[in-house]
Amino acid sequence: MNLLRIKKFLNTRWGFFSLLVFLFWLKTILVYFIDFHLGVKGIYQYFVLLVNPLATTLLLLGIALYIKRTIPSYIFMGLIYIANTALLMFNVIYYREFTDFMTINTIFGYSTVSQGLSGSSFALLKPQDIIIVADIIIVALGFITGFLHLDKRPIPRVQALALTSFSLFCLVLNITLGEISRPQLLSRTFDRNYLVKYLGIDTYMVYDGLKTARNSQVRNKAGSSDLNNIINFTRNHYAEPNSKMYGIAKGRNVIVIHLESFQQFLINYKLNDKEVTPFLNSLYNSKETYSFANFFNQVGQGKTSDAENMLETSTYGLSQGSLFSILGTDNTFEGAPAILGQSQGYTSAVFHGNSGSFWNRNNVYKNLGYNYFFDSSYYNTDANNLTEYGLKDKLLFHDSVKYLERLQQPFYTKFVTVSNHFPFALDDQNTSFDKANTSDASINNYFVTAHYLDQAVQEFFEYLKKSGLYDNSIIVLYGDHYGISDTRNLKLASLLGKSSFTWSDFDNTQMQRVPFMIHIPGTKDGGVQTQYGGEIDVLPTLLHLLGIDSRDYIQFGTDLFSSKHDQVVAFRNEDFITPKYTVIGNTIYQNSTGKILTHPSQKVKDEIKKDREKVNTELSLSDTLNNKNLLRFYIPTGFTPVDPKKYNYTNQYGQILKIQEDLGKKSTSLWSKNGNKTTIDDYSSDAPELTTTDQNEANVSSVKNTLKSNKKESIDTSSSSAESDSD
């Protein structure tokens, strides 16, 4: 009898509506507890968490009740339900990778990221995800089998209005409950976990959308006066260079090697008594290398792109989404490629075996002033040569030689590796290191791909030495961000000699260390440095080593070698770390013990307050600078704003060959210095795929034809001089 009553109720519009509300509430709550780590504490927070999905679910699905016609009403209700389910699913996948929730900017910037993705998103799926879509299947089967029927009777408008009013009341109540537990929840918090915990995903997305629209409006109203506070801060924050280090690498080539997802704990680490990264260990411990033991990644949602942005511009990524993806197409930058090119005549290039549109690089690099960007279209990308995110590292380094050796020196180049990227998949023929033995496959594979990356870097270094580039270069190596996320650290703990039972947020923060090494061949004064710093500090440090004062540029980092270097390292979520303390929210940890300071002295409180104000100010000013695109109003002395229209990333091999030919005996390329011969024979690699990859002179015939046609078109070559071609 009860079953018949339930069935009869479900076959009314109110009944079907109630069924969808209950199912969506249930799966949202299950996801909260299974996938999200919201830090819920106490009965009050649990109560708020349990009710927060209801208001927006009632409100959104209730829109369909205003539609009187039967089929459109049911279809509309179903579409809203499916769309909300998709939003929930995407957030689950996103959270597993980023330990964060999607934003409006993330969603709009997704297309620039997705073109570089392959199967990694599927690797983030788990069996329990069936609970997110199972209800849709069950409801569909209910209609197919005849258990559910369409109710042709419309809902009276007064009832629909009553539901909407009740939904809005619940929403206001929900926000009020959140504000009671977390004052200024909507006005101050940068942590999206709080917003979802108190308000739910839908309300959070609406809030984020309104905030995004407001920021867009602010950007349009920006003016040069908005720069005053930023200039004052960066001028007062400037750290003058160390006289012993200033200019010690002037005139040398700069080679930056981006170590994807590479964490500091891998350095000197042994798994089963075998070094994971023996070559990088040797660099790290060398007296020719300035290595940093307390160097932290400071990325936000933009991850790799945030790291690149900080290294290139010494400004922070955004609090939400990727600066490259969201603002990079239109923003004005004063980055390393342009500074080095204009002040010391550097040629700049990036080598990356993934799609040029990944993280919007094909647009951002032009705004940064990169002369060349060799993306996946310049390499042999047969399936056998690829990993999840592009060309395998050994092939990237090897196959870049034919471009590298043609660049005019000095050059500033960056190699963006990808093989050590989640989910850390590597085929058997390239595997030469045993996996770890944990219950997490990604952790087990992490050591395998890190070892492969180490081998790739070693092969490249050997080439640099044999080809003659090594002695006149400095090589900068850095890890961009964590490889093992906070949600997986508990399973990693035992491999680090720690207990998962005592693992804390303090340990998660310490795991944000990444390697940073400046290898300067010929120096004997290197070694491991202990000062605290982060990715924001790289550009002023590098400029000073090259003999360029960073004072006139708007940069938020400081020279790591300066006696006035600021050792307060800010994280994107406003947490921070100093040589003495790790501050996470309102919790203070003593670095020397890893324990919480439950009763800090007034002196410590004052010190933490001062550091917190500095961190908040710094992040806020950087956001203002980037969100309002304020660098368009600021031109440093001797600097010319970058014109992205001058850069063309098509037929770049032809471009560099033409410059070399035009310069003739004045050419400074490695090819020219080597008697107009290739140096590819100096490259030794054990990569099994090399029998099928591009040969060094591929497409040269077509390039020569291009050069001939160019000569026919114009006898006057002044317009295509080396200077204009290398802009």
XYZ file of C-alpha atoms in Angstrom:
727
model
C 0.000 0.000 0.000
C 2.798 2.391 0.942
C 4.644 1.557 -2.293
C 1.510 2.352 -4.300
C 1.166 5.703 -2.536
C 4.800 6.520 -3.207
C 4.418 5.554 -6.863
C 1.264 7.641 -7.164
C 3.021 10.639 -5.617
C 6.083 10.255 -7.845
C 3.827 10.347 -10.890
C 2.712 13.865 -10.039
C 4.792 16.896 -10.970
C 5.315 17.715 -7.316
C 6.357 14.127 -6.731
C 8.854 14.058 -9.602
C 10.207 17.429 -8.495
C 10.621 16.132 -4.927
C 12.369 13.001 -6.205
C 14.946 15.036 -8.122
C 15.530 17.361 -5.166
C 16.104 14.403 -2.834
C 18.406 12.574 -5.264
C 20.530 15.625 -5.952
C 20.755 16.463 -2.250
C 21.773 12.886 -1.452
C 24.545 12.598 -4.026
C 25.860 16.065 -3.184
C 26.157 15.116 0.489
C 27.860 11.842 -0.437
C 30.353 13.727 -2.610
C 30.994 16.219 0.211
C 32.109 13.425 2.506
C 33.784 11.111 -0.003
C 35.673 13.490 -2.313
C 35.913 16.936 -0.781
C 38.013 17.824 2.242
C 36.031 20.706 3.682
C 37.335 20.626 7.252
C 33.882 20.291 8.826
C 34.014 20.505 12.630
C 31.230 20.464 15.199
C 27.483 19.895 15.022
C 26.776 23.404 13.729
C 29.024 23.067 10.668
C 27.668 19.598 9.923
C 24.128 20.977 10.044
C 24.982 23.813 7.651
C 26.703 21.349 5.331
C 23.654 19.073 5.267
C 21.210 21.841 4.370
C 23.324 23.967 2.001
C 22.458 22.052 -1.226
C 18.699 22.438 -0.680
C 18.074 26.138 -1.317
C 19.621 26.366 -4.781
C 18.329 22.922 -5.792
C 14.769 23.964 -4.904
C 15.233 27.311 -6.629
C 16.714 25.994 -9.879
C 14.448 22.980 -10.350
C 11.470 25.092 -9.276
C 11.793 27.204 -12.417
C 10.342 24.281 -14.375
C 7.165 24.411 -12.269
C 6.215 27.715 -13.920
C 5.957 25.922 -17.279
C 2.384 24.719 -17.728
C 2.902 22.461 -20.754
C 3.766 18.939 -19.685
C 6.651 17.831 -21.896
C 8.559 21.169 -21.854
C 8.229 21.292 -18.051
C 9.676 17.811 -17.565
C 12.405 18.362 -20.162
C 13.434 21.663 -18.603
C 13.532 20.099 -15.148
C 15.651 17.244 -16.509
C 18.085 19.551 -18.292
C 18.640 21.628 -15.156
C 19.213 18.439 -13.196
C 21.723 17.082 -15.723
C 23.548 20.426 -15.947
C 23.840 20.605 -12.168
C 25.056 17.014 -12.088
C 27.700 17.834 -14.698
C 28.849 20.798 -12.604
C 29.157 18.514 -9.593
C 31.116 15.911 -11.572
C 33.516 18.473 -13.055
C 34.201 19.867 -9.599
C 34.939 16.394 -8.259
C 37.490 15.768 -11.034
C 38.971 19.247 -10.682
C 39.236 18.904 -6.909
C 41.173 15.652 -7.164
C 43.852 17.337 -9.227
C 43.909 20.847 -7.750
C 42.417 20.361 -4.250
C 40.182 23.301 -5.129
C 36.870 24.134 -6.781
C 36.265 25.447 -10.269
C 35.647 29.135 -10.845
C 33.876 31.025 -13.606
C 37.281 32.035 -14.941
C 38.394 28.415 -14.857
C 35.347 27.373 -16.862
C 35.785 30.114 -19.479
C 39.506 29.379 -19.677
C 38.975 25.646 -20.024
C 39.165 25.556 -23.817
C 42.742 26.836 -23.788
C 43.704 24.084 -21.398
C 41.680 21.220 -22.821
C 43.475 21.215 -26.161
C 46.616 20.087 -24.375
C 44.906 17.403 -22.365
C 44.548 13.784 -23.338
C 43.544 11.003 -20.995
C 44.631 12.524 -17.701
C 41.109 13.581 -16.739
C 39.927 10.004 -17.133
C 42.740 8.916 -14.832
C 41.122 11.045 -12.126
C 37.839 9.149 -12.311
C 37.121 6.630 -9.568
C 34.584 3.790 -9.222
C 32.553 5.711 -6.638
C 31.784 8.354 -9.261
C 28.926 6.134 -10.359
C 26.894 7.642 -7.509
C 26.922 10.968 -9.366
C 25.266 9.621 -12.516
C 23.459 6.478 -11.308
C 20.312 8.402 -10.343
C 19.948 9.795 -13.862
C 20.095 6.280 -15.249
C 17.569 5.035 -12.666
C 15.110 7.852 -13.408
C 15.448 7.224 -17.151
C 14.755 3.526 -16.602
C 11.726 4.512 -14.506
C 10.173 6.223 -17.525
C 11.231 3.481 -19.942
C 9.700 0.708 -17.808
C 6.523 2.657 -17.122
C 7.110 3.030 -13.388
C 7.171 6.802 -13.873
C 4.659 8.761 -15.956
C 4.241 12.364 -17.028
C 1.702 14.386 -15.057
C -0.300 16.566 -17.424
C -1.708 18.726 -14.629
C 0.183 22.044 -14.355
C 1.337 23.447 -11.030
C -0.730 26.483 -9.981
C 1.338 29.648 -10.267
C 0.683 30.564 -6.648
C 2.281 27.287 -5.551
C 5.300 27.861 -7.801
C 5.674 31.377 -6.370
C 5.414 29.991 -2.852
C 8.205 27.518 -3.605
C 10.413 30.260 -5.049
C 9.817 32.444 -1.996
C 10.613 29.536 0.310
C 13.782 28.776 -1.693
C 14.980 32.377 -1.428
C 14.248 32.367 2.296
C 16.313 29.185 2.671
C 19.118 30.754 0.650
C 19.225 33.871 2.839
C 19.073 31.669 5.941
C 21.915 29.538 4.580
C 24.100 32.602 3.954
C 23.262 33.960 7.408
C 24.226 30.679 9.066
C 27.498 30.766 7.148
C 28.228 34.353 8.181
C 27.523 33.504 11.829
C 30.115 30.735 11.771
C 32.540 32.563 9.491
C 32.149 36.372 9.690
C 32.795 38.252 6.414
C 32.578 34.963 4.558
C 31.668 36.589 1.245
C 33.742 39.741 1.553
C 37.118 38.430 2.698
C 37.710 34.724 2.283
C 40.063 33.507 -0.451
C 39.481 29.861 0.421
C 36.807 28.285 -1.749
C 36.559 25.335 0.642
C 34.870 27.661 3.143
C 32.412 28.937 0.561
C 31.363 25.451 -0.520
C 31.242 24.174 3.063
C 28.842 26.912 4.145
C 26.980 27.792 0.939
C 27.141 24.805 -1.403
C 28.536 24.566 -4.924
C 25.691 26.336 -6.740
C 25.630 29.363 -4.439
C 29.402 29.523 -4.568
C 29.310 29.542 -8.400
C 26.762 32.388 -8.429
C 28.905 34.340 -5.963
C 31.991 33.710 -8.073
C 30.183 34.815 -11.227
C 29.122 38.095 -9.627
C 32.632 38.667 -8.337
C 34.081 37.988 -11.799
C 31.661 40.460 -13.424
C 32.580 43.088 -10.844
C 36.293 42.594 -11.514
C 35.689 43.039 -15.237
C 33.945 46.323 -14.581
C 36.788 47.503 -12.342
C 39.322 46.684 -15.068
C 37.529 48.916 -17.534
C 37.678 51.852 -15.121
C 41.390 51.496 -14.304
C 43.791 54.403 -14.667
C 47.462 55.192 -14.141
C 46.770 56.531 -10.634
C 45.958 52.974 -9.572
C 49.671 52.240 -9.879
C 50.752 54.549 -7.065
C 50.414 52.078 -4.189
C 51.983 49.315 -6.268
C 55.009 51.408 -7.212
C 55.475 52.528 -3.612
C 55.351 48.932 -2.388
C 57.780 47.517 -4.950
C 60.204 50.434 -4.494
C 60.229 49.978 -0.717
C 60.425 46.219 -1.136
C 63.369 46.339 -3.544
C 66.492 44.468 -2.400
C 69.744 45.793 -3.817
C 72.004 43.177 -5.412
C 74.851 41.386 -3.698
C 77.989 43.019 -5.109
C 79.810 39.676 -5.213
C 77.058 38.102 -7.331
C 75.993 41.032 -9.497
C 76.910 40.465 -13.142
C 78.827 37.191 -12.621
C 76.922 35.625 -15.525
C 76.718 38.684 -17.775
C 76.653 37.853 -21.478
C 76.123 34.128 -20.984
C 73.350 32.125 -22.572
C 70.511 31.369 -20.170
C 68.937 27.923 -20.362
C 65.908 27.368 -18.134
C 64.778 23.788 -17.557
C 61.255 23.420 -16.232
C 61.093 20.242 -14.122
C 57.435 19.310 -14.329
C 55.740 18.437 -10.999
C 59.134 17.910 -9.394
C 59.250 18.220 -5.600
C 62.253 18.888 -3.400
C 61.943 15.627 -1.453
C 63.139 13.753 -4.554
C 66.569 15.382 -4.296
C 69.032 12.969 -2.636
C 66.122 10.578 -2.013
C 66.684 6.843 -2.282
C 63.936 4.327 -2.962
C 64.978 0.802 -2.063
C 68.565 2.065 -1.651
C 68.634 3.456 -5.199
C 68.861 7.174 -6.001
C 65.782 8.331 -7.875
C 67.525 11.301 -9.515
C 71.298 10.703 -9.388
C 72.208 13.356 -11.965
C 70.079 16.116 -10.471
C 71.525 15.150 -7.095
C 75.030 15.695 -8.467
C 74.036 19.129 -9.774
C 72.351 20.050 -6.518
C 75.441 19.171 -4.486
C 77.952 20.703 -6.919
C 80.033 23.771 -6.046
C 79.198 25.049 -9.534
C 75.538 25.185 -8.544
C 73.719 27.571 -6.248
C 71.022 25.259 -4.865
C 68.188 26.346 -2.608
C 66.960 24.028 0.138
C 64.045 26.233 1.221
C 62.536 27.262 -2.097
C 58.753 26.954 -2.428
C 56.257 26.826 -5.253
C 53.667 29.581 -4.920
C 51.179 28.540 -7.585
C 47.407 28.784 -7.441
C 44.852 27.229 -9.741
C 47.011 28.039 -12.755
C 49.692 25.612 -11.544
C 52.350 25.360 -14.298
C 51.213 28.596 -15.928
C 51.359 30.371 -12.564
C 54.917 29.144 -12.073
C 55.912 30.368 -15.528
C 54.276 33.722 -14.900
C 56.146 34.222 -11.627
C 59.499 33.263 -13.120
C 58.997 35.469 -16.170
C 57.413 38.541 -14.535
C 57.833 38.324 -10.724
C 54.098 38.883 -10.285
C 51.721 36.376 -8.729
C 49.143 34.273 -10.493
C 45.488 35.042 -9.891
C 43.502 34.032 -6.829
C 41.134 32.265 -9.212
C 41.974 30.504 -12.443
C 45.039 30.867 -14.647
C 46.391 34.321 -15.452
C 47.752 32.959 -18.738
C 44.348 31.632 -19.785
C 42.156 34.437 -18.501
C 44.186 37.620 -18.938
C 47.232 36.554 -20.923
C 45.898 37.400 -24.367
C 45.338 41.081 -23.582
C 47.605 41.915 -20.657
C 50.788 43.952 -20.874
C 53.871 42.279 -19.399
C 57.420 43.311 -18.587
C 58.937 39.855 -18.642
C 62.366 38.305 -18.854
C 62.401 37.766 -22.660
C 61.687 41.423 -23.403
C 63.979 42.780 -20.678
C 66.915 40.624 -21.770
C 66.258 41.212 -25.450
C 66.084 44.986 -25.141
C 68.884 45.487 -22.616
C 71.462 42.919 -23.743
C 70.374 41.680 -27.173
C 69.207 38.217 -26.152
C 67.316 35.966 -28.551
C 64.516 34.146 -26.727
C 62.781 30.843 -27.388
C 60.612 28.226 -25.686
C 60.674 24.515 -26.502
C 57.574 22.580 -25.481
C 56.227 19.365 -26.955
C 52.556 20.083 -26.341
C 49.910 22.146 -28.096
C 50.759 25.832 -28.308
C 47.285 26.706 -27.073
C 47.790 24.822 -23.817
C 47.517 27.456 -21.050
C 47.155 29.988 -23.889
C 50.936 30.016 -24.348
C 50.796 30.870 -28.039
C 49.333 34.268 -27.104
C 51.037 34.894 -23.770
C 54.547 34.236 -25.068
C 54.096 36.932 -27.693
C 53.036 39.409 -25.009
C 56.083 38.421 -22.964
C 58.313 39.114 -25.955
C 59.460 35.601 -26.817
C 60.976 35.597 -30.307
C 60.189 31.930 -30.910
C 57.899 29.265 -29.526
C 58.514 25.747 -30.786
C 55.439 23.783 -29.769
C 54.295 20.277 -30.725
C 53.801 21.294 -34.360
C 57.609 21.484 -34.703
C 58.193 17.929 -33.521
C 57.363 14.408 -34.593
C 54.293 13.690 -32.496
C 53.581 10.122 -33.501
C 51.685 8.344 -30.740
C 54.773 6.368 -29.762
C 56.641 9.598 -29.000
C 54.040 11.069 -26.669
C 53.088 10.909 -23.019
C 49.880 12.247 -21.486
C 50.893 15.890 -21.965
C 53.082 15.879 -25.036
C 56.485 14.829 -26.349
C 58.613 12.653 -24.080
C 61.389 14.570 -22.371
C 64.340 12.786 -23.962
C 62.869 13.467 -27.385
C 62.093 17.092 -26.554
C 65.706 17.860 -25.666
C 67.154 15.866 -28.565
C 64.788 17.126 -31.244
C 65.171 20.751 -30.133
C 68.855 20.795 -31.065
C 68.181 21.639 -34.695
C 66.419 24.822 -33.555
C 68.677 25.637 -30.614
C 71.889 25.496 -32.641
C 70.516 28.055 -35.130
C 69.593 30.701 -32.538
C 71.737 33.816 -32.362
C 73.701 34.049 -29.117
C 73.340 35.073 -26.405
C 69.979 33.391 -26.037
C 67.402 32.978 -23.301
C 65.680 29.635 -23.737
C 63.207 27.571 -21.770
C 62.542 23.844 -22.038
C 59.142 22.866 -20.621
C 59.210 19.141 -19.854
C 56.040 17.068 -19.449
C 56.866 13.401 -18.784
C 56.769 13.816 -14.999
C 53.156 14.987 -15.074
C 50.191 13.345 -13.362
C 49.209 10.522 -13.756
C 52.945 9.781 -14.244
C 52.444 7.234 -16.993
C 55.449 5.891 -18.892
C 55.680 2.998 -21.330
C 57.702 -0.076 -20.421
C 60.454 0.516 -22.987
C 61.378 3.796 -21.261
C 61.060 2.489 -17.716
C 64.338 1.788 -15.928
C 63.380 2.336 -12.303
C 61.275 0.215 -9.974
C 57.939 1.542 -8.802
C 57.207 2.295 -5.178
C 54.874 -0.021 -3.331
C 51.914 1.936 -1.994
C 48.165 1.651 -2.537
C 48.257 4.685 -4.851
C 49.367 4.005 -8.431
C 50.232 7.642 -9.140
C 52.640 7.734 -6.183
C 54.224 4.475 -7.290
C 54.747 5.789 -10.825
C 55.996 9.196 -9.675
C 59.464 7.864 -8.930
C 59.645 6.149 -12.320
C 58.888 9.289 -14.340
C 61.125 11.432 -12.111
C 64.004 9.054 -12.845
C 63.254 9.293 -16.575
C 63.311 13.103 -16.351
C 66.646 12.916 -14.548
C 68.093 10.837 -17.384
C 66.749 13.270 -19.983
C 68.380 16.245 -18.251
C 71.680 14.368 -17.978
C 71.690 13.606 -21.705
C 71.050 17.275 -22.461
C 73.871 18.420 -20.164
C 76.273 16.045 -21.875
C 75.271 17.554 -25.214
C 75.833 21.084 -23.914
C 79.365 20.128 -22.892
C 80.240 18.358 -26.148
C 78.759 21.075 -28.366
C 80.570 23.923 -26.626
C 77.492 25.679 -25.255
C 78.064 24.633 -21.652
C 80.951 26.906 -20.657
C 79.241 30.064 -21.918
C 75.840 29.365 -20.377
C 74.079 29.300 -17.059
C 71.450 26.639 -16.552
C 68.487 27.329 -14.292
C 66.454 24.336 -13.134
C 63.236 24.572 -11.152
C 60.276 22.452 -10.094
C 57.049 24.223 -10.963
C 54.685 22.755 -8.364
C 53.863 19.659 -6.361
C 53.518 16.297 -8.049
C 51.836 14.510 -5.170
C 48.798 16.492 -4.013
C 47.820 17.052 -0.384
C 45.066 14.467 -0.705
C 47.664 11.788 -1.507
C 50.347 12.742 0.983
C 49.033 10.382 3.645
C 49.890 7.449 1.401
C 53.308 8.939 0.665
C 54.135 9.555 4.325
C 55.615 6.128 5.068
C 58.097 6.479 2.186
C 59.350 9.673 3.810
C 59.782 8.053 7.197
C 56.671 9.699 8.625
C 53.414 8.399 10.032
C 50.123 9.043 8.280
C 48.504 9.290 11.724
C 50.599 12.290 12.747
C 50.725 13.921 9.300
C 49.379 17.475 9.487
C 48.814 20.633 7.476
C 52.319 21.623 8.547
C 53.699 18.618 6.655
C 51.592 19.466 3.590
C 53.100 22.947 3.566
C 56.662 21.658 3.861
C 55.924 19.469 0.843
C 55.495 22.608 -1.260
C 59.282 22.848 -1.526
C 60.545 22.460 -5.075
C 64.115 22.416 -6.395
C 65.695 25.625 -7.596
C 69.228 25.459 -8.951
C 71.394 27.986 -10.771
C 74.263 26.108 -12.391
C 77.132 28.391 -13.440
C 79.983 26.435 -15.070
C 83.365 27.564 -13.799
C 82.259 28.997 -10.476
C 83.587 27.399 -7.298
C 81.550 29.354 -4.748
C 78.244 27.549 -5.124
C 76.613 25.143 -2.727
C 73.341 24.651 -0.901
C 71.712 27.924 0.180
C 69.406 27.943 3.204
C 67.577 31.269 2.803
C 63.816 31.037 2.270
C 62.364 32.090 -1.055
C 59.952 31.205 -3.814
C 59.206 31.400 -7.511
C 58.357 35.087 -7.231
C 62.048 35.776 -6.445
C 63.595 34.186 -9.534
C 63.439 37.088 -12.015
C 65.177 39.764 -9.891
C 67.765 37.161 -8.879
C 68.467 36.221 -12.500
C 68.567 39.818 -13.726
C 71.149 40.749 -11.113
C 73.334 37.761 -12.016
C 73.254 39.018 -15.613
C 74.151 42.557 -14.574
C 70.707 44.125 -14.989
C 69.317 46.120 -12.067
C 65.677 45.263 -11.361
C 64.934 48.524 -9.512
C 62.950 50.204 -12.295
C 60.672 47.224 -12.924
C 57.512 46.411 -10.998
C 58.423 43.095 -9.390
C 57.142 41.565 -6.164
C 60.090 39.238 -5.600
C 63.536 40.090 -4.277
C 67.050 38.912 -5.133
C 67.723 35.661 -3.270
C 71.392 36.605 -2.848
C 70.716 40.073 -1.451
C 71.286 40.763 2.238
C 67.907 42.529 2.137
C 66.062 39.594 0.562
C 62.574 39.164 2.022
C 62.291 35.633 3.449
C 58.524 35.727 4.023
C 57.174 33.334 1.388
C 53.548 34.007 0.460
C 51.246 31.295 -0.822
C 48.368 32.081 -3.121
C 45.762 31.287 -0.427
C 47.364 33.853 1.954
C 49.117 31.255 4.082
C 52.838 31.915 4.426
C 56.092 30.522 5.711
C 59.181 32.135 7.218
C 62.447 30.655 8.493
C 60.833 30.363 11.943
C 57.129 29.825 11.414
C 54.574 28.229 9.119
C 51.244 30.055 9.238
C 48.157 28.248 7.935
C 44.997 30.264 8.421
C 45.097 31.333 12.059
C 47.315 28.430 13.108
C 51.002 29.053 13.794
C 53.480 26.181 13.585
C 57.029 26.287 14.905
C 59.254 25.135 12.032
C 61.869 23.625 14.326
C 59.347 21.259 15.944
C 56.426 21.084 13.530
C 54.130 21.702 16.496
C 51.348 24.265 16.876
C 52.155 27.323 18.960
C 49.103 27.251 21.218
C 50.172 30.209 23.354
C 52.451 32.439 21.250
C 54.089 35.376 22.988
C 53.027 38.913 22.187
C 56.292 39.372 20.306
C 55.470 36.394 18.077
C 51.909 37.640 17.569
C 53.197 41.039 16.490
C 55.711 39.453 14.122
C 53.061 37.215 12.558
C 50.645 40.131 12.240
C 53.262 42.201 10.430
C 54.115 39.348 8.064
C 50.441 38.601 7.416
C 49.737 42.226 6.521
C 52.698 42.225 4.159
C 51.544 38.983 2.492
C 47.954 40.178 2.096
C 49.105 43.525 0.714
C 51.524 41.921 -1.711
C 48.959 39.483 -3.101
C 46.287 42.155 -3.301
C 48.544 44.598 -5.145
C 49.643 41.909 -7.588
C 45.997 41.051 -8.269
C 45.212 44.716 -8.818
C 48.142 45.068 -11.204
C 47.088 42.083 -13.297
C 43.295 42.317 -13.118
C 43.368 45.982 -14.130
C 46.210 45.487 -16.624
C 48.041 48.412 -15.062
C 51.414 47.786 -16.698
C 49.951 49.387 -19.825
C 50.349 52.659 -17.906
C 53.933 52.060 -16.772
C 57.047 52.123 -18.958
C 60.435 51.689 -17.221
C 63.345 53.808 -18.389
C 64.839 52.341 -21.553
C 62.069 49.782 -21.975
C 59.806 49.588 -25.014
C 56.361 48.017 -24.518
C 56.071 44.667 -26.255
C 54.085 44.605 -29.488
C 52.802 41.027 -29.894
C 52.038 41.652 -33.561
C 55.776 41.544 -34.265
C 55.947 37.864 -33.426
C 54.915 35.070 -35.736
C 55.230 31.498 -34.526
C 54.742 29.905 -37.944
C 57.659 28.748 -40.122
C 60.107 29.649 -37.356
C 62.789 27.308 -38.657
C 62.747 29.318 -41.846
C 62.954 32.544 -39.862
C 66.058 31.548 -37.905
C 67.763 30.173 -41.008
C 67.115 33.402 -42.858
C 68.569 35.496 -40.029
C 71.633 33.288 -39.997
C 72.040 33.607 -43.759
C 71.565 37.391 -43.690
C 74.195 37.787 -40.972
C 76.707 35.621 -42.759
C 80.046 35.732 -40.942
C 78.512 37.902 -38.218
C 76.197 35.092 -37.179
C 76.715 34.012 -33.563
C 74.660 30.830 -33.733
C 76.207 27.578 -32.565
C 75.833 26.255 -36.108
C 77.924 29.132 -37.450
C 80.506 28.820 -34.668
C 80.789 25.121 -35.501
C 81.910 25.829 -39.052
C 78.382 25.847 -40.462
C 77.831 22.267 -39.343
C 75.232 20.654 -37.141
C 76.029 19.560 -33.601
C 73.388 16.839 -33.502
C 76.118 14.201 -33.592
C 77.214 15.467 -30.179
C 73.905 14.343 -28.746
C 73.823 10.854 -27.266
C 70.520 9.412 -26.063
C 69.189 5.973 -25.251
C 65.620 6.959 -26.170
C 64.251 3.968 -28.110
C 62.024 6.212 -30.235
C 64.918 8.094 -31.865
C 64.915 5.803 -34.870
C 61.593 7.355 -35.907
C 61.900 10.994 -34.839
C 62.659 13.975 -37.030
C 66.125 14.187 -38.497
C 67.988 17.427 -38.053
C 67.634 18.596 -41.622
C 63.954 17.783 -42.052
C 62.172 20.381 -44.177
C 65.419 22.202 -45.004
C 64.682 21.971 -48.726
C 61.362 23.719 -48.293
C 63.049 26.350 -46.142
C 65.673 26.996 -48.828
C 62.893 27.405 -51.380
C 61.250 29.904 -49.037
C 64.504 31.845 -48.763
C 64.881 31.932 -52.543
C 61.348 33.245 -52.999
C 61.963 35.892 -50.352
C 65.028 37.108 -52.251
C 63.036 37.359 -55.477
C 60.356 39.417 -53.749
C 62.754 42.043 -52.429
C 66.284 43.063 -53.337
C 66.412 45.470 -50.388
C 67.038 43.246 -47.359
C 67.197 46.079 -44.855
C 63.577 45.481 -43.898
C 64.412 41.893 -43.003
C 67.572 42.556 -41.030
C 68.653 40.438 -38.127
C 67.347 43.019 -35.687
C 63.788 43.052 -37.004
C 63.618 39.299 -37.439
C 64.732 38.636 -33.908
C 62.311 41.095 -32.278
